[in-house]
Tab-separated table of C-alpha atoms in Angstrom:
chain	number	residue	atom	x	y	z
A	1	MET	CA	18.030	23.525	-20.841
A	2	ASN	CA	14.972	25.609	-19.941
A	3	ALA	CA	13.561	25.163	-23.433
A	4	LEU	CA	14.132	21.416	-23.245
A	5	LEU	CA	12.424	21.216	-19.873
A	6	ARG	CA	9.419	23.158	-21.153
A	7	TYR	CA	9.250	20.885	-24.184
A	8	GLN	CA	9.418	17.724	-22.088
A	9	ALA	CA	6.899	19.026	-19.554
A	10	ASP	CA	4.470	19.937	-22.327
A	11	LEU	CA	4.997	16.524	-23.915
A	12	LEU	CA	4.330	14.803	-20.601
A	13	LEU	CA	1.164	16.760	-19.877
A	14	ARG	CA	-0.284	16.452	-23.367
A	15	SER	CA	0.402	12.725	-23.604
A	16	GLN	CA	-1.604	12.062	-20.415
A	17	ARG	CA	0.719	9.113	-19.777
A	18	TRP	CA	1.334	10.579	-16.338
A	19	LEU	CA	-2.200	9.629	-15.318
A	20	PRO	CA	-1.627	5.893	-14.578
A	21	PRO	CA	1.283	6.398	-12.129
A	22	VAL	CA	-0.438	9.338	-10.438
A	23	ILE	CA	-3.719	7.439	-10.128
A	24	LEU	CA	-1.825	4.432	-8.777
A	25	TYR	CA	-0.150	6.631	-6.167
A	26	ALA	CA	-3.493	8.134	-5.174
A	27	ALA	CA	-4.913	4.613	-4.847
A	28	PHE	CA	-1.961	3.565	-2.664
A	29	LEU	CA	-2.601	6.508	-0.366
A	30	ALA	CA	-6.353	5.968	-0.303
A	31	VAL	CA	-5.838	2.365	0.823
A	32	GLY	CA	-2.864	2.801	3.141
A	33	VAL	CA	-3.499	6.211	4.720
A	34	GLN	CA	-6.665	6.803	6.684
A	35	SER	CA	-7.792	9.896	8.521
A	36	GLY	CA	-6.833	9.755	12.185
A	37	GLN	CA	-3.841	7.451	11.820
A	38	PRO	CA	-0.528	8.501	13.469
A	39	VAL	CA	1.045	11.138	11.290
A	40	LEU	CA	4.594	9.768	11.129
A	41	ASP	CA	3.423	6.268	10.207
A	42	SER	CA	1.274	7.728	7.449
A	43	LEU	CA	4.132	9.868	6.153
A	44	GLY	CA	6.416	6.837	6.093
A	45	TYR	CA	3.908	4.967	3.938
A	46	THR	CA	3.515	8.046	1.732
A	47	ALA	CA	7.255	8.227	1.140
A	48	ALA	CA	7.734	4.529	0.423
A	49	ALA	CA	4.815	4.380	-2.026
A	50	LEU	CA	6.248	7.249	-4.065
A	51	LEU	CA	9.474	5.466	-4.994
A	52	PRO	CA	8.091	3.067	-7.649
A	53	VAL	CA	5.814	5.817	-8.938
A	54	ALA	CA	8.823	8.096	-9.480
A	55	ALA	CA	10.595	5.312	-11.372
A	56	TRP	CA	7.501	4.846	-13.536
A	57	LEU	CA	7.393	8.569	-14.312
A	58	VAL	CA	10.962	8.320	-15.585
A	59	ARG	CA	9.912	5.552	-17.962
A	60	VAL	CA	6.981	7.663	-19.131
A	61	CYS	CA	9.282	10.602	-19.892
A	62	VAL	CA	12.104	8.719	-21.625
A	63	THR	CA	9.725	6.764	-23.868
A	64	ALA	CA	7.279	9.559	-24.703
A	65	GLU	CA	8.874	10.766	-27.926
A	66	PRO	CA	8.694	8.941	-31.257
A	67	PRO	CA	12.184	7.917	-32.474
A	68	ALA	CA	12.185	10.570	-35.208
A	69	ALA	CA	11.318	13.374	-32.784
A	70	ARG	CA	13.908	12.130	-30.305
A	71	ALA	CA	16.570	12.155	-33.010
A	72	CYS	CA	15.673	15.716	-34.014
A	73	VAL	CA	15.874	16.998	-30.439
A	74	ALA	CA	19.162	15.168	-29.878
A	75	ALA	CA	20.620	16.647	-33.060
A	76	ALA	CA	19.523	20.162	-32.106
A	77	ARG	CA	20.479	20.180	-28.424
A	78	GLY	CA	22.763	17.198	-27.973
A	79	PRO	CA	21.726	13.685	-26.933
A	80	ALA	CA	23.013	13.987	-23.369
A	81	ARG	CA	21.160	17.251	-22.685
A	82	ALA	CA	17.987	15.939	-24.313
A	83	HIS	CA	18.013	12.791	-22.183
A	84	LEU	CA	18.864	14.740	-19.040
A	85	ALA	CA	15.832	16.958	-19.682
A	86	CYS	CA	13.625	13.837	-19.712
A	87	LEU	CA	15.035	12.716	-16.375
A	88	LEU	CA	14.719	16.151	-14.788
A	89	THR	CA	11.116	16.451	-15.969
A	90	ALA	CA	10.282	13.166	-14.261
A	91	LEU	CA	12.084	14.319	-11.119
A	92	ILE	CA	10.174	17.617	-11.039
A	93	ALA	CA	6.878	15.764	-11.428
A	94	SER	CA	7.860	13.419	-8.584
A	95	VAL	CA	8.826	16.330	-6.345
A	96	LEU	CA	5.452	17.983	-6.968
A	97	LEU	CA	3.757	14.739	-5.974
A	98	ALA	CA	5.946	14.523	-2.866
A	99	VAL	CA	5.074	18.035	-1.700
A	100	THR	CA	1.356	17.621	-2.386
A	101	ALA	CA	1.094	14.211	-0.749
A	102	THR	CA	3.056	15.290	2.323
A	103	ALA	CA	0.796	18.304	2.853
A	104	VAL	CA	-2.430	16.320	2.427
A	105	VAL	CA	-1.351	13.393	4.608
A	106	THR	CA	-0.131	15.718	7.363
A	107	LEU	CA	-3.474	17.512	7.402
A	108	ILE	CA	-5.645	14.400	7.626
A	109	SER	CA	-3.467	12.381	10.027
A	110	ASP	CA	-3.583	12.402	13.819
A	111	PRO	CA	-0.756	14.551	15.263
A	112	ALA	CA	0.316	11.832	17.672
A	113	SER	CA	2.766	8.971	18.013
A	114	ASN	CA	1.919	5.314	17.477
A	115	GLY	CA	-0.723	4.363	20.019
A	116	HIS	CA	-1.767	8.038	20.211
A	117	ARG	CA	0.302	8.505	23.373
A	118	ILE	CA	2.530	11.497	22.535
A	119	HIS	CA	1.561	14.656	20.679
A	120	VAL	CA	3.510	15.297	17.456
A	121	ALA	CA	3.293	18.835	16.111
A	122	PRO	CA	2.046	18.777	12.505
A	123	LEU	CA	4.687	21.232	11.312
A	124	ARG	CA	7.462	19.142	12.832
A	125	ALA	CA	5.966	16.019	11.306
A	126	ALA	CA	5.821	17.683	7.881
A	127	ALA	CA	9.413	18.880	8.299
A	128	ALA	CA	10.422	15.244	8.794
A	129	GLY	CA	8.066	13.719	6.257
A	130	LEU	CA	8.926	15.979	3.345
A	131	PRO	CA	12.681	15.157	3.265
A	132	ALA	CA	11.835	11.467	3.530
A	133	THR	CA	9.369	11.684	0.663
A	134	LEU	CA	11.830	13.716	-1.399
A	135	ALA	CA	14.524	11.106	-0.742
A	136	CYS	CA	12.209	8.423	-2.105
A	137	ALA	CA	11.345	10.595	-5.110
A	138	LEU	CA	15.035	11.097	-5.834
A	139	LEU	CA	15.907	7.445	-5.452
A	140	GLY	CA	12.933	6.414	-7.551
A	141	THR	CA	14.090	8.602	-10.428
A	142	ALA	CA	17.595	7.168	-10.029
A	143	VAL	CA	16.177	3.656	-10.355
A	144	GLY	CA	14.210	4.737	-13.408
A	145	ALA	CA	17.285	6.315	-14.990
A	146	LEU	CA	19.322	3.110	-14.560
A	147	THR	CA	16.650	0.652	-15.707
A	148	ASN	CA	15.332	2.329	-18.858
A	149	ARG	CA	16.664	3.706	-22.105
A	150	PRO	CA	19.557	3.885	-22.961
A	151	LEU	CA	20.780	1.222	-20.508
A	152	LEU	CA	17.859	-1.188	-21.027
A	153	ARG	CA	15.942	-0.765	-24.270
A	154	SER	CA	13.773	-3.881	-24.155
A	155	THR	CA	10.483	-3.476	-22.288
A	156	GLY	CA	10.697	-7.094	-21.170
A	157	ARG	CA	13.952	-6.324	-19.376
A	158	ALA	CA	13.419	-2.724	-18.352
A	159	VAL	CA	10.105	-3.083	-16.522
A	160	PRO	CA	11.066	-6.085	-14.314
A	161	ALA	CA	14.439	-4.483	-13.564
A	162	MET	CA	12.712	-1.220	-12.647
A	163	LEU	CA	10.242	-2.936	-10.319
A	164	LEU	CA	12.974	-5.013	-8.674
A	165	GLY	CA	15.186	-1.957	-8.257
A	166	ALA	CA	12.331	0.009	-6.691
A	167	LEU	CA	11.548	-2.817	-4.272
A	168	LEU	CA	15.161	-3.222	-3.202
A	169	SER	CA	15.538	0.535	-2.764
A	170	VAL	CA	12.678	0.537	-0.267
A	171	VAL	CA	13.624	-2.549	1.774
A	172	ALA	CA	17.411	-2.976	1.434
A	173	THR	CA	19.455	-2.054	4.492
A	174	GLY	CA	21.648	0.950	3.766
A	175	SER	CA	19.313	2.421	1.169
A	176	PRO	CA	18.585	6.127	1.761
A	177	ALA	CA	14.893	5.449	1.170
A	178	GLN	CA	14.846	2.618	3.697
A	179	ALA	CA	16.678	4.765	6.234
A	180	ALA	CA	14.291	7.691	5.761
A	181	VAL	CA	11.152	5.559	6.051
A	182	ASP	CA	12.525	3.585	8.988
A	183	GLY	CA	13.324	6.844	10.778
A	184	LEU	CA	9.710	7.954	10.491
A	185	VAL	CA	8.374	4.610	11.713
A	186	THR	CA	10.787	4.615	14.651
A	187	GLY	CA	9.903	8.216	15.416
A	188	SER	CA	6.229	7.284	15.513
A	189	GLN	CA	6.992	4.699	18.181
A	190	THR	CA	9.058	7.020	20.368
A	191	GLY	CA	7.340	10.346	19.722
A	192	ARG	CA	10.585	11.910	18.534
A	193	VAL	CA	10.504	13.541	15.111
A	194	PRO	CA	13.635	12.746	13.074
A	195	VAL	CA	14.584	14.935	10.126
A	196	PRO	CA	16.226	12.582	7.584
A	197	LEU	CA	18.677	15.038	6.069
A	198	LEU	CA	21.445	12.435	5.697
A	199	PRO	CA	19.244	10.021	3.699
A	200	LEU	CA	18.090	12.953	1.575
A	201	ALA	CA	21.690	13.950	0.842
A	202	GLY	CA	22.595	10.341	0.035
A	203	ALA	CA	19.632	10.025	-2.322
A	204	ALA	CA	20.593	13.277	-4.041
A	205	LEU	CA	24.152	12.053	-4.621
A	206	LEU	CA	22.987	8.696	-5.972
A	207	THR	CA	20.493	10.396	-8.269
A	208	ALA	CA	23.084	12.822	-9.602
A	209	GLY	CA	25.390	9.895	-10.360
A	210	ALA	CA	22.615	7.922	-12.060
A	211	PHE	CA	21.596	10.902	-14.195
A	212	ALA	CA	25.199	11.579	-15.208
A	213	ALA	CA	25.778	7.942	-16.143
A	214	ALA	CA	22.569	7.738	-18.186
A	215	ALA	CA	23.300	11.008	-20.014
A	216	ARG	CA	26.891	9.982	-20.764
A	217	LEU	CA	25.824	6.608	-22.106
A	218	THR	CA	23.181	8.278	-24.261
A	219	ALA	CA	25.841	10.526	-25.804
A	220	ARG	CA	28.148	7.571	-26.485
A	221	ARG	CA	25.484	5.414	-28.103
A	222	THR	CA	24.317	8.183	-30.410
A	223	SER	CA	27.775	9.434	-31.374
């Protein structure tokens, strides 16, 4: 699996197809996060904006190879393992974005609650913001895994389904991403810093299930 991950990471970097989603995420943060804003509000926005970007990175990874190259890798390593390496590469890229964005936003934001009434320690804010952002990264990759190849091969179906899935994952009640972001927004109002470990665990379980389903379907369709 390590060789497959190195291959997929090299393919992602050399293709430069990661640039549009990363630039879009940077633009989201530049517009929605300003220096001096309450830190927990800013971290909530940072987490929510990452979810569709993570889904997009999955699409970039699973569509990067030409069909002939994909067939060769699948024949050498197995179709399920090859597809799982694509998904894990996208997840790793999303996690790197999550860590970087959380650190930057924590540094430039005001360590205070909404209305600047209560002091919020930056380290405590980062300890709450990072799990929330990771939960959104996980759920975004799960959405990408379930709305792209091999489940949806047509671009006309995959892209709208991916965007709709990302939107619902952010706003739907009961979604781990919605719970994590809502916890940060509520914490900014009260001055209490919630650590969304339960949403993070839920997102991890959903992502593991989505990855397993996508890999299994890949193996069946190529067998």
